[in-house]
PDB file of C-alpha atoms in Angstrom:
ATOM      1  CA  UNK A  28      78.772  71.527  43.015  1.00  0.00           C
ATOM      2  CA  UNK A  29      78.930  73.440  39.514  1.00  0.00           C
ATOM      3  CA  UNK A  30      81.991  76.115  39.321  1.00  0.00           C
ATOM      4  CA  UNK A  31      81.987  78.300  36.819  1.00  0.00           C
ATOM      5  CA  UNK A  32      85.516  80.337  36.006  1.00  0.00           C
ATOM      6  CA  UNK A  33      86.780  82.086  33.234  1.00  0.00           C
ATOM      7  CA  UNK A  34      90.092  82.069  31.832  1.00  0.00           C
ATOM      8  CA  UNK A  35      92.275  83.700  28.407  1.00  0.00           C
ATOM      9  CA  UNK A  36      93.113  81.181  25.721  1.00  0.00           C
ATOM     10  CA  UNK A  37      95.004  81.269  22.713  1.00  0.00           C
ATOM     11  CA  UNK A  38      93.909  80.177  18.963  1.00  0.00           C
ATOM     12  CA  UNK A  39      95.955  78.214  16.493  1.00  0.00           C
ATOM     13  CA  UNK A  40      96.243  81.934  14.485  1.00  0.00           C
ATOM     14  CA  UNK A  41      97.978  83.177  17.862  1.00  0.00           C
ATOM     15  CA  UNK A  42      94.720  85.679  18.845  1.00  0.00           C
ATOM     16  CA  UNK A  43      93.096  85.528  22.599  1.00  0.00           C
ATOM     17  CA  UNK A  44      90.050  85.103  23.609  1.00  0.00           C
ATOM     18  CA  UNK A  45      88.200  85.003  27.009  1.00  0.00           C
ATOM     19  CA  UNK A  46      86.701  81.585  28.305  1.00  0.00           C
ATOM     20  CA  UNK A  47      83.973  80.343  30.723  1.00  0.00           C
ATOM     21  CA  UNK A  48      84.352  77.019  31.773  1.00  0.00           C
ATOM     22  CA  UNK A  49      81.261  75.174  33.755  1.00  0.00           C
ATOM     23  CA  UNK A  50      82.445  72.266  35.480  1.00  0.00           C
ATOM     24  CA  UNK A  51      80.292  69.600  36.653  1.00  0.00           C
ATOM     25  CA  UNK A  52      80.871  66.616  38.825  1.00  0.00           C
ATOM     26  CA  UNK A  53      79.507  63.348  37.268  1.00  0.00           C
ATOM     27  CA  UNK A  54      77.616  61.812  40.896  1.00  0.00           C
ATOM     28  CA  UNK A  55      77.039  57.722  40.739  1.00  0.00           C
ATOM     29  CA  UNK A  56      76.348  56.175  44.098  1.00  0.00           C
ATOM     30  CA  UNK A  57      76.884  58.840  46.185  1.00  0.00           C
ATOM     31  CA  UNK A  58      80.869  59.521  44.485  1.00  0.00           C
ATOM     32  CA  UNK A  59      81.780  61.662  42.835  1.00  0.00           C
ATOM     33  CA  UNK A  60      83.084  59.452  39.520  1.00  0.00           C
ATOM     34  CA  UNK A  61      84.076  62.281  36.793  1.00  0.00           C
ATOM     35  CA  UNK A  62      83.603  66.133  35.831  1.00  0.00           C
ATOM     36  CA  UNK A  63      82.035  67.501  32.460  1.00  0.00           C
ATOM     37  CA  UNK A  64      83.359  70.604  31.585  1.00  0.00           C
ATOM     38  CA  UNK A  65      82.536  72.924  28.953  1.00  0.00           C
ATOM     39  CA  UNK A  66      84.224  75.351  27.399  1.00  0.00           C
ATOM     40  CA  UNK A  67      82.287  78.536  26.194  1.00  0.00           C
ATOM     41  CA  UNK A  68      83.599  81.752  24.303  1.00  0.00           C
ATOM     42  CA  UNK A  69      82.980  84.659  26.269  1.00  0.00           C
ATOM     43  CA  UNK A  70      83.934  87.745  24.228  1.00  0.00           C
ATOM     44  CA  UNK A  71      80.651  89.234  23.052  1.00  0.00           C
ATOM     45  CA  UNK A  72      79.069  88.996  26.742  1.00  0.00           C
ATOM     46  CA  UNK A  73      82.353  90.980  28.086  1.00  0.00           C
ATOM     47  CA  UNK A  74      82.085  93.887  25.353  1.00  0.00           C
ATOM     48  CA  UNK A  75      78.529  94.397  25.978  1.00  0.00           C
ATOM     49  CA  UNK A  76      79.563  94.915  29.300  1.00  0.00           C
ATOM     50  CA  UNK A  77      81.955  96.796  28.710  1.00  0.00           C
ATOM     51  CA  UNK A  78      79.879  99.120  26.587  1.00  0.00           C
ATOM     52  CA  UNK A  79      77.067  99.188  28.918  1.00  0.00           C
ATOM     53  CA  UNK A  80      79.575 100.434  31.418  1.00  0.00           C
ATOM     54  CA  UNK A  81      80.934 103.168  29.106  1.00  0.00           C
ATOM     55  CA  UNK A  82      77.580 104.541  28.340  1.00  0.00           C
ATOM     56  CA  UNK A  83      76.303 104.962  32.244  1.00  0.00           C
ATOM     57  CA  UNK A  84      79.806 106.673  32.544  1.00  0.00           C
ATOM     58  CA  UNK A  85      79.061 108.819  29.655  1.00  0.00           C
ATOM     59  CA  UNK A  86      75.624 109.710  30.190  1.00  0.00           C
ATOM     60  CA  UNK A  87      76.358 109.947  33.924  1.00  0.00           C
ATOM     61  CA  UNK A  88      79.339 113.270  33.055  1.00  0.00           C
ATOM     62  CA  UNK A  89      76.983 114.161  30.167  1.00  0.00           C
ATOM     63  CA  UNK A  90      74.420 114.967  33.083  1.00  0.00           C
ATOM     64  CA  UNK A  91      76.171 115.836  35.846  1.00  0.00           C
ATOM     65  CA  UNK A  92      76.959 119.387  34.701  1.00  0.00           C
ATOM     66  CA  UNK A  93      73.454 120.974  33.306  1.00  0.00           C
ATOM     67  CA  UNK A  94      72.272 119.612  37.071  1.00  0.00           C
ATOM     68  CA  UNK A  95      75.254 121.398  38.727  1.00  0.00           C
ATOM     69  CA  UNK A  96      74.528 124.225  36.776  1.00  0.00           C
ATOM     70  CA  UNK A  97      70.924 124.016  37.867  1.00  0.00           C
ATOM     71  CA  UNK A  98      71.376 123.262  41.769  1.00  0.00           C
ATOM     72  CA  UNK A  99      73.713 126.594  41.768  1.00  0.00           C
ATOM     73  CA  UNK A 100      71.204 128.494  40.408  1.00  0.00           C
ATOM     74  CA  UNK A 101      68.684 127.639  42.285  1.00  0.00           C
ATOM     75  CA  UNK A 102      70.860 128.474  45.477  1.00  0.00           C
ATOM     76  CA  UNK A 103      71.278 131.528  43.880  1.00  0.00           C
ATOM     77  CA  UNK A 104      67.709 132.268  43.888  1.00  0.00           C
ATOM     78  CA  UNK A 105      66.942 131.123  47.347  1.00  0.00           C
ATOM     79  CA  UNK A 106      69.786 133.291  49.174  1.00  0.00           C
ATOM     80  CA  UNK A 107      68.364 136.074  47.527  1.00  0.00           C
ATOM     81  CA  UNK A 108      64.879 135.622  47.829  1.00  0.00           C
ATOM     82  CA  UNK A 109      64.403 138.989  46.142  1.00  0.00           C
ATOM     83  CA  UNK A 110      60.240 139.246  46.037  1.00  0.00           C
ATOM     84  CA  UNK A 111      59.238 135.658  46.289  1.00  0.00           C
ATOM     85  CA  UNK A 112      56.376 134.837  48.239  1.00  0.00           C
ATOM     86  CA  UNK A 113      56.636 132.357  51.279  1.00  0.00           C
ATOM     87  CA  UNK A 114      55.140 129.501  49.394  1.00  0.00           C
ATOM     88  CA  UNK A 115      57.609 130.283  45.919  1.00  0.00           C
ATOM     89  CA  UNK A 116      60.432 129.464  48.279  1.00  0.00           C
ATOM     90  CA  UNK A 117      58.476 126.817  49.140  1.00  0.00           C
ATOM     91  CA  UNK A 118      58.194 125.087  45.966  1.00  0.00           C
ATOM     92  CA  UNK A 119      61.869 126.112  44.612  1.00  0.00           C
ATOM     93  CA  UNK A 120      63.286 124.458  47.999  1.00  0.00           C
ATOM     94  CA  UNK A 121      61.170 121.226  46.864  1.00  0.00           C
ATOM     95  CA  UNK A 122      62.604 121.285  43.210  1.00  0.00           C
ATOM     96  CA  UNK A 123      66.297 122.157  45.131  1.00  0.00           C
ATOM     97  CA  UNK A 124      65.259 119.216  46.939  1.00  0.00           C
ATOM     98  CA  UNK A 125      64.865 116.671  44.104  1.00  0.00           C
ATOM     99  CA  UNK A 126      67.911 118.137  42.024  1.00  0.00           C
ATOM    100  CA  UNK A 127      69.661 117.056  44.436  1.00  0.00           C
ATOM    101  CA  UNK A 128      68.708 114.013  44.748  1.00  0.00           C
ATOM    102  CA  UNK A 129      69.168 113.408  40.920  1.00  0.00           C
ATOM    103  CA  UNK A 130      72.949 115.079  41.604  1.00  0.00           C
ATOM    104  CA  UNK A 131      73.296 112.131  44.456  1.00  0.00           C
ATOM    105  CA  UNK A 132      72.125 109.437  41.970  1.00  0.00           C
ATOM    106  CA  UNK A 133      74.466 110.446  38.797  1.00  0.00           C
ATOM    107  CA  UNK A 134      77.401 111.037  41.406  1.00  0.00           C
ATOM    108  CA  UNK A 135      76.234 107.098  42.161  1.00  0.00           C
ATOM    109  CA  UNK A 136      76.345 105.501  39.049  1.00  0.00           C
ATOM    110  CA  UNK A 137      79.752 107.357  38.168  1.00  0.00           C
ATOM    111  CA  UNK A 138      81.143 105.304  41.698  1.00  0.00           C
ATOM    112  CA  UNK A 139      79.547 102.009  40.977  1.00  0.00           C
ATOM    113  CA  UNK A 140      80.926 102.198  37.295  1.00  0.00           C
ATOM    114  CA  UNK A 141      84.164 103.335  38.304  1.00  0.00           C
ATOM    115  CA  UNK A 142      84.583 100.396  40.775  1.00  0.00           C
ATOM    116  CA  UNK A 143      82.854  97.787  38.299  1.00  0.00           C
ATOM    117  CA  UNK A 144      85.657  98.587  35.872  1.00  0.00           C
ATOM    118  CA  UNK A 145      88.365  98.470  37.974  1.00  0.00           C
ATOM    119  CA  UNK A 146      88.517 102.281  37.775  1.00  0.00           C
ATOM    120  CA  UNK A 147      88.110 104.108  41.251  1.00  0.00           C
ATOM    121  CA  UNK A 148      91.321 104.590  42.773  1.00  0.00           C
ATOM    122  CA  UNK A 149      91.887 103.227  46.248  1.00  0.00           C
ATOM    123  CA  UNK A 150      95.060 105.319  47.622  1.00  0.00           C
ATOM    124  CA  UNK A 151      95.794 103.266  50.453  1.00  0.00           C
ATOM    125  CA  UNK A 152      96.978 104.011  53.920  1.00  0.00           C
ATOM    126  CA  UNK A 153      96.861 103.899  57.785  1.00  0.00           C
ATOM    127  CA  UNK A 154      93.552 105.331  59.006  1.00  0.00           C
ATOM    128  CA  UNK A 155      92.098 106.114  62.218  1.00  0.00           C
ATOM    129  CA  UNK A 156      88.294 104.880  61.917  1.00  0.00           C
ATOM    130  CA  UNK A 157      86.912 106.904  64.824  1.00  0.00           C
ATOM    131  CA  UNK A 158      88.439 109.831  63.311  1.00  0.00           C
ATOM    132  CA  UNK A 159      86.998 109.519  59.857  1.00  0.00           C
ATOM    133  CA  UNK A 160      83.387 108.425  61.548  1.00  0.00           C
ATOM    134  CA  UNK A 161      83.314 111.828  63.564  1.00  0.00           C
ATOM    135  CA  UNK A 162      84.793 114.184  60.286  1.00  0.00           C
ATOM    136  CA  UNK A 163      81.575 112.832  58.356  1.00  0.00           C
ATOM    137  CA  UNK A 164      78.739 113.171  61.238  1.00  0.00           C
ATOM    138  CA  UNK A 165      80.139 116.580  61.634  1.00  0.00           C
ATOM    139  CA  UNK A 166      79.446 117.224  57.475  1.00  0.00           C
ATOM    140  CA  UNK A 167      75.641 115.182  57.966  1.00  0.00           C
ATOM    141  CA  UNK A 168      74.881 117.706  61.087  1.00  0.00           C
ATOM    142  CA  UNK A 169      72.687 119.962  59.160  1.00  0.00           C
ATOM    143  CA  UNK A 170      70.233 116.690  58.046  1.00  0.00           C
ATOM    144  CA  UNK A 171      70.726 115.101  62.063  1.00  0.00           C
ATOM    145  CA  UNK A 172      69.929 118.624  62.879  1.00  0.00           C
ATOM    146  CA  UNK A 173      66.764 118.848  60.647  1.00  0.00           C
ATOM    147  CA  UNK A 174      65.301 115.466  61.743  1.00  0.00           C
ATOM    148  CA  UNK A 175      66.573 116.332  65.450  1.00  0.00           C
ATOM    149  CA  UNK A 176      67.773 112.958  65.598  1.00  0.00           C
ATOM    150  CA  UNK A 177      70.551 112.076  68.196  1.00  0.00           C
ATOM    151  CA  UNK A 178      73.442 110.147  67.256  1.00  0.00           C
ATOM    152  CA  UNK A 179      75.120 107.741  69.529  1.00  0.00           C
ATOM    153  CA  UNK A 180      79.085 106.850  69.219  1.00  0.00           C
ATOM    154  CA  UNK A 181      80.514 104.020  70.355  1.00  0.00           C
ATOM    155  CA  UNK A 182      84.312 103.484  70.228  1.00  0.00           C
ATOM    156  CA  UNK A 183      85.805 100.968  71.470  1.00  0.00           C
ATOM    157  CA  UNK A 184      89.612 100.732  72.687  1.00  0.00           C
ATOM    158  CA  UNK A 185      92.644  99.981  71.237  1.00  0.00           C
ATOM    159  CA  UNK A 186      91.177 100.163  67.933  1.00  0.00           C
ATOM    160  CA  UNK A 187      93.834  99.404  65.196  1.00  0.00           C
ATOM    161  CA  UNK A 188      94.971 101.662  62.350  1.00  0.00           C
ATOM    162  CA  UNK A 189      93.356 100.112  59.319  1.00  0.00           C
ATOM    163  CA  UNK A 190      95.368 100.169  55.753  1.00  0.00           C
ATOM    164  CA  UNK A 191      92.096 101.380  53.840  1.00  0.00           C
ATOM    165  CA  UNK A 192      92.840 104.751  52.679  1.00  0.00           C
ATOM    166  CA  UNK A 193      90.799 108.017  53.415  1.00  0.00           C
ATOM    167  CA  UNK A 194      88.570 108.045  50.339  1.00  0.00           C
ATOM    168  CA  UNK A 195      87.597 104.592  51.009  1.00  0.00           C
ATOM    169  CA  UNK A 196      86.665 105.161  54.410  1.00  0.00           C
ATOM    170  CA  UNK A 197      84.664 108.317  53.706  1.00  0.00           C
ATOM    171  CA  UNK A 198      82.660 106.435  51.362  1.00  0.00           C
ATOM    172  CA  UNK A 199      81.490 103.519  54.019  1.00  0.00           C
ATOM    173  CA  UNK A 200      80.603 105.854  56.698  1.00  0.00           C
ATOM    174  CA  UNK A 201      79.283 108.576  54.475  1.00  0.00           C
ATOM    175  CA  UNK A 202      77.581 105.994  52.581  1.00  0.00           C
ATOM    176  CA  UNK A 203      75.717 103.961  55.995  1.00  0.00           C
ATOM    177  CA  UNK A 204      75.193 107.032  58.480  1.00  0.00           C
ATOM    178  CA  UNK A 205      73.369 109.418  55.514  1.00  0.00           C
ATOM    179  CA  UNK A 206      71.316 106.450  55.216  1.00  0.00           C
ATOM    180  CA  UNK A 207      70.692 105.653  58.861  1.00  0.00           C
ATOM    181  CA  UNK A 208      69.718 109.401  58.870  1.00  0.00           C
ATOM    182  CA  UNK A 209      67.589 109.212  55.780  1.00  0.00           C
ATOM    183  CA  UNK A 210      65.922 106.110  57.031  1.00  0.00           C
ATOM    184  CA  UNK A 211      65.538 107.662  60.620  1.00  0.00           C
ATOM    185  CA  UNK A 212      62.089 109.175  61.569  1.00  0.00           C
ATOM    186  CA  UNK A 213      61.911 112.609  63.282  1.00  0.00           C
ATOM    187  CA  UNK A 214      63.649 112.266  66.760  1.00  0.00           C
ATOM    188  CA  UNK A 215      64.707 109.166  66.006  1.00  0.00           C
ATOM    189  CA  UNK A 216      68.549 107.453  67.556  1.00  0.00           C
ATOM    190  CA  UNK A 217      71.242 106.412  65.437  1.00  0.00           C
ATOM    191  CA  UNK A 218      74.052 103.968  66.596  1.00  0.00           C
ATOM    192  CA  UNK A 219      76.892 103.875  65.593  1.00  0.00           C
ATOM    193  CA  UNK A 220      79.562 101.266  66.895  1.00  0.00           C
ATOM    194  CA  UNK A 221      83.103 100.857  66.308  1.00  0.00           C
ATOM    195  CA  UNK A 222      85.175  98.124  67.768  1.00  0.00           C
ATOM    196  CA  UNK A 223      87.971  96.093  67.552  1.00  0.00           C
ATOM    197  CA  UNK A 224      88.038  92.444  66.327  1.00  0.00           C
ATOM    198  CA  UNK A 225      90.176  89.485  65.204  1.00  0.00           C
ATOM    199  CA  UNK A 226      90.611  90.155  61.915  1.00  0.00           C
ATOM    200  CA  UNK A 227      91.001  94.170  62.109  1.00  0.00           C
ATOM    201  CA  UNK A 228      88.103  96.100  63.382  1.00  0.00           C
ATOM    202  CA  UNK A 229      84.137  96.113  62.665  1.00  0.00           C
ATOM    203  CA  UNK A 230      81.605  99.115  62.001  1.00  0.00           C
ATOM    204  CA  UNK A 231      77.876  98.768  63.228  1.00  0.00           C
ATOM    205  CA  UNK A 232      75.625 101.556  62.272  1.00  0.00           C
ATOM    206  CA  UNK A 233      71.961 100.893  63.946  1.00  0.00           C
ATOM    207  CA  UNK A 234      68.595 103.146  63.011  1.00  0.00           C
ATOM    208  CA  UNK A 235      65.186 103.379  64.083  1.00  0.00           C
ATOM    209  CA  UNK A 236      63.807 103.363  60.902  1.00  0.00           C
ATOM    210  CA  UNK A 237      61.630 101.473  58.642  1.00  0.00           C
ATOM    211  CA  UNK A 238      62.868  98.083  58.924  1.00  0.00           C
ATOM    212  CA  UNK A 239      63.661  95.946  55.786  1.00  0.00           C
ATOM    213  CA  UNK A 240      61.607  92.808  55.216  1.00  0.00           C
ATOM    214  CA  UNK A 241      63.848  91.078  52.405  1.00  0.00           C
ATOM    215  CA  UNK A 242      66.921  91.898  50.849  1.00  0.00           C
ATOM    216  CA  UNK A 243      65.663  94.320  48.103  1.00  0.00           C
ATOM    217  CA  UNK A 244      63.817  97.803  49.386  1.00  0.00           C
ATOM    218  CA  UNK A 245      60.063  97.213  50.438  1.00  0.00           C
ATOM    219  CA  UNK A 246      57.713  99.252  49.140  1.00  0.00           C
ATOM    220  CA  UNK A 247      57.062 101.061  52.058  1.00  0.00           C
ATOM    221  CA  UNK A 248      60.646 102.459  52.046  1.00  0.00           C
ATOM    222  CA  UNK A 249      59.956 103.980  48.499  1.00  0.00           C
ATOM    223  CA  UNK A 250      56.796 105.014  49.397  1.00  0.00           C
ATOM    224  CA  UNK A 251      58.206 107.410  52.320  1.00  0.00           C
ATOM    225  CA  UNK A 252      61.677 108.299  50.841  1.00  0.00           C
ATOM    226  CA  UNK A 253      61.536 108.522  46.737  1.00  0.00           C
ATOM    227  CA  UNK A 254      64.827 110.652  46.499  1.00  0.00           C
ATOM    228  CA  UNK A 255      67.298 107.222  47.919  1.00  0.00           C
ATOM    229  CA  UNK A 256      68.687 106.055  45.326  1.00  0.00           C
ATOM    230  CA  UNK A 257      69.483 102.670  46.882  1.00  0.00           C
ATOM    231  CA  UNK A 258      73.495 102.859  45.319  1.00  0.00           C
ATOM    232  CA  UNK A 259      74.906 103.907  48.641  1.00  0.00           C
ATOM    233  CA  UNK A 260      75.070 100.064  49.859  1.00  0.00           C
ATOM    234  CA  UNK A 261      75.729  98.342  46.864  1.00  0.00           C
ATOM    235  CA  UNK A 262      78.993 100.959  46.583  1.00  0.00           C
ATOM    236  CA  UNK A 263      79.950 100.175  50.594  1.00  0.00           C
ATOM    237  CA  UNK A 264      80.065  96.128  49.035  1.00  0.00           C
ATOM    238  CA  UNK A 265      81.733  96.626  46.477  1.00  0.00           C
ATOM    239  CA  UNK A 266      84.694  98.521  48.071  1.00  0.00           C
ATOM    240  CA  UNK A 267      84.553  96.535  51.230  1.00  0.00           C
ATOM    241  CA  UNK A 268      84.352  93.077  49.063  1.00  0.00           C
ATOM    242  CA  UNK A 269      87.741  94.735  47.383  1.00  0.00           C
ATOM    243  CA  UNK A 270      89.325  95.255  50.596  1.00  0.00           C
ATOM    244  CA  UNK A 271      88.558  91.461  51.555  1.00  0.00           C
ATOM    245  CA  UNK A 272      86.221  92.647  53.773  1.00  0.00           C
ATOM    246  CA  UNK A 273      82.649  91.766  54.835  1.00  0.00           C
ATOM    247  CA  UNK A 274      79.060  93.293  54.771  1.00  0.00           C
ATOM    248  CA  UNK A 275      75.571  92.202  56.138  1.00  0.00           C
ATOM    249  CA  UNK A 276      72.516  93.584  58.056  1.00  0.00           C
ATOM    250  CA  UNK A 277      70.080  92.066  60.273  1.00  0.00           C
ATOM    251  CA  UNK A 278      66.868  93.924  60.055  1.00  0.00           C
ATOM    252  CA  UNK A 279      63.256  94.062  61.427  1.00  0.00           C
ATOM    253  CA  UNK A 280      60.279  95.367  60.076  1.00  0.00           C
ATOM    254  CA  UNK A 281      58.954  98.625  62.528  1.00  0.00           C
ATOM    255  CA  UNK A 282      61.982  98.158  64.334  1.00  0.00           C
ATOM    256  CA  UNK A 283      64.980  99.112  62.339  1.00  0.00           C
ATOM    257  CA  UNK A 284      68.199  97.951  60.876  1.00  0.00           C
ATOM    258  CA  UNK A 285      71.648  97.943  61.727  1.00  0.00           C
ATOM    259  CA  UNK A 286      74.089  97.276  58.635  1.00  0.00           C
ATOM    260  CA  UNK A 287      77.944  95.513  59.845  1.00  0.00           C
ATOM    261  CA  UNK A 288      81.060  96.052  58.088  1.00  0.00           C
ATOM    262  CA  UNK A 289      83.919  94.320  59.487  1.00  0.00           C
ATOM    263  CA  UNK A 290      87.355  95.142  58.046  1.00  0.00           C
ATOM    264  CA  UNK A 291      91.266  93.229  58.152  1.00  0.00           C
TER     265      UNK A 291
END
């Protein structure tokens, strides 16, 4: 099996530098009978990262306001409504619509930058995951509302205090019940399951949606719902792969998906 780690050395003139090494067992008859490793500078490939990373956080803040600024407006307009026509209101709900999904993908790539550079704070501490769970279906109930789709808790007992942190928690629930809902067709059910387990507790959250039929997005999801941005899950991994935690889904097309977290 090749492993691949990377490691800080030292030069004769006293600078650092970052190094991948690729180990590779040498196999004759079956045994294992020597490794080849290789040594391989890795600082350009770590400051192009690093300034691909600055520049989504940069462009991300650079466009987060003007669409602020927009979305306000626009709210602006609507609670007025001062002489618009039925179908004006309409259309400027549509465009309120899609600035707000652009708002939803910037606030995205701020997240997943922040927590690929080490940079969103975790503030740890005791929380109760039932409690959390209810505070954000109570902040989705306008969209449940809209799509009258009826949400299902489970809690189980004696369901430990879990050192996550608030703002860690709010982003895995927030992050797989809005897209349960999203997902959800109109009158739809959405599960969601809390219980306790060996290593701390584990999350369910089970739709009626589209199904997914590999790992990446099918078309059909993209088809029917252009606004997701598809960061949502990819954020819940990365915390919960922080936390030592783990994340998977089992999913059938037609059917639905229900996506697991389980936590320590």
């Amino acid at each position: 099996k090749k492993v691949v780690e990377t490691f800080i050395y030292e030069r004769k003139d006293g600078t650092k530098f970052p190094a991948a090494i690729t180990m590779t067992p040498v196999i004759f008859n079956g045994k294992t009978v020597g490794v080849i490793e290789v040594f391989r500078d890795v600082t350009k490939e770590l400051e192009l990262d690093k300034a691909k990373d600055e520049f989504i956080s940069l462009a991300s803040h650079q466009l987060k306001s003007p669409i602020t600024g927009i979305l306000w407006n626009l709210e602006l307009l609507l609670e007025k409504k001062s002489g618009l026509k039925n179908d004006q209101v309409g259309v400027l709900e549509l465009i309120q619509n899609s600035v707000k999904g652009m708002l939803n993908l910037v606030a995205g790539f701020l997240d997943a930058t922040k927590i690929e550079a080490a940079g969103f704070v975790v503030e740890r501490g005791k929380v109760d995951l039932a409690q959390i769970c209810d505070s954000v279906i109570g902040e989705l109930a306008g969209q449940i509302s809209d799509k009258k789709i009826d949400i299902i808790k489970d809690y189980g007992k004696d369901i430990p205090l879990l050192d996550i942190g608030i703002k860690t928690g709010r982003v895995i629930f927030q992050n797989l019940i809005s897209n349960a809902v999203k997902y959800t067709q109109e009158k739809g059910t959405v599960e969601v399951k809390i219980e306790k387990s060996k290593e701390g507790a584990k999350i369910s959250v089970k739709d009626n949606g589209y199904g997914i039929p590999e790992i990446y997005r099918a078309d059909n999801v993209r088809v029917k719902e252009p606004l997701g941005t598809g960061l949502g899950l990819y954020l819940v991994k990365k915390l919960v792969d922080n936390l030592g935690g783990k994340v998977w889904f089992e999913s059938k097309l037609g059917v639905g998906s229900t996506f697991y977290v389980s936590l320590k």
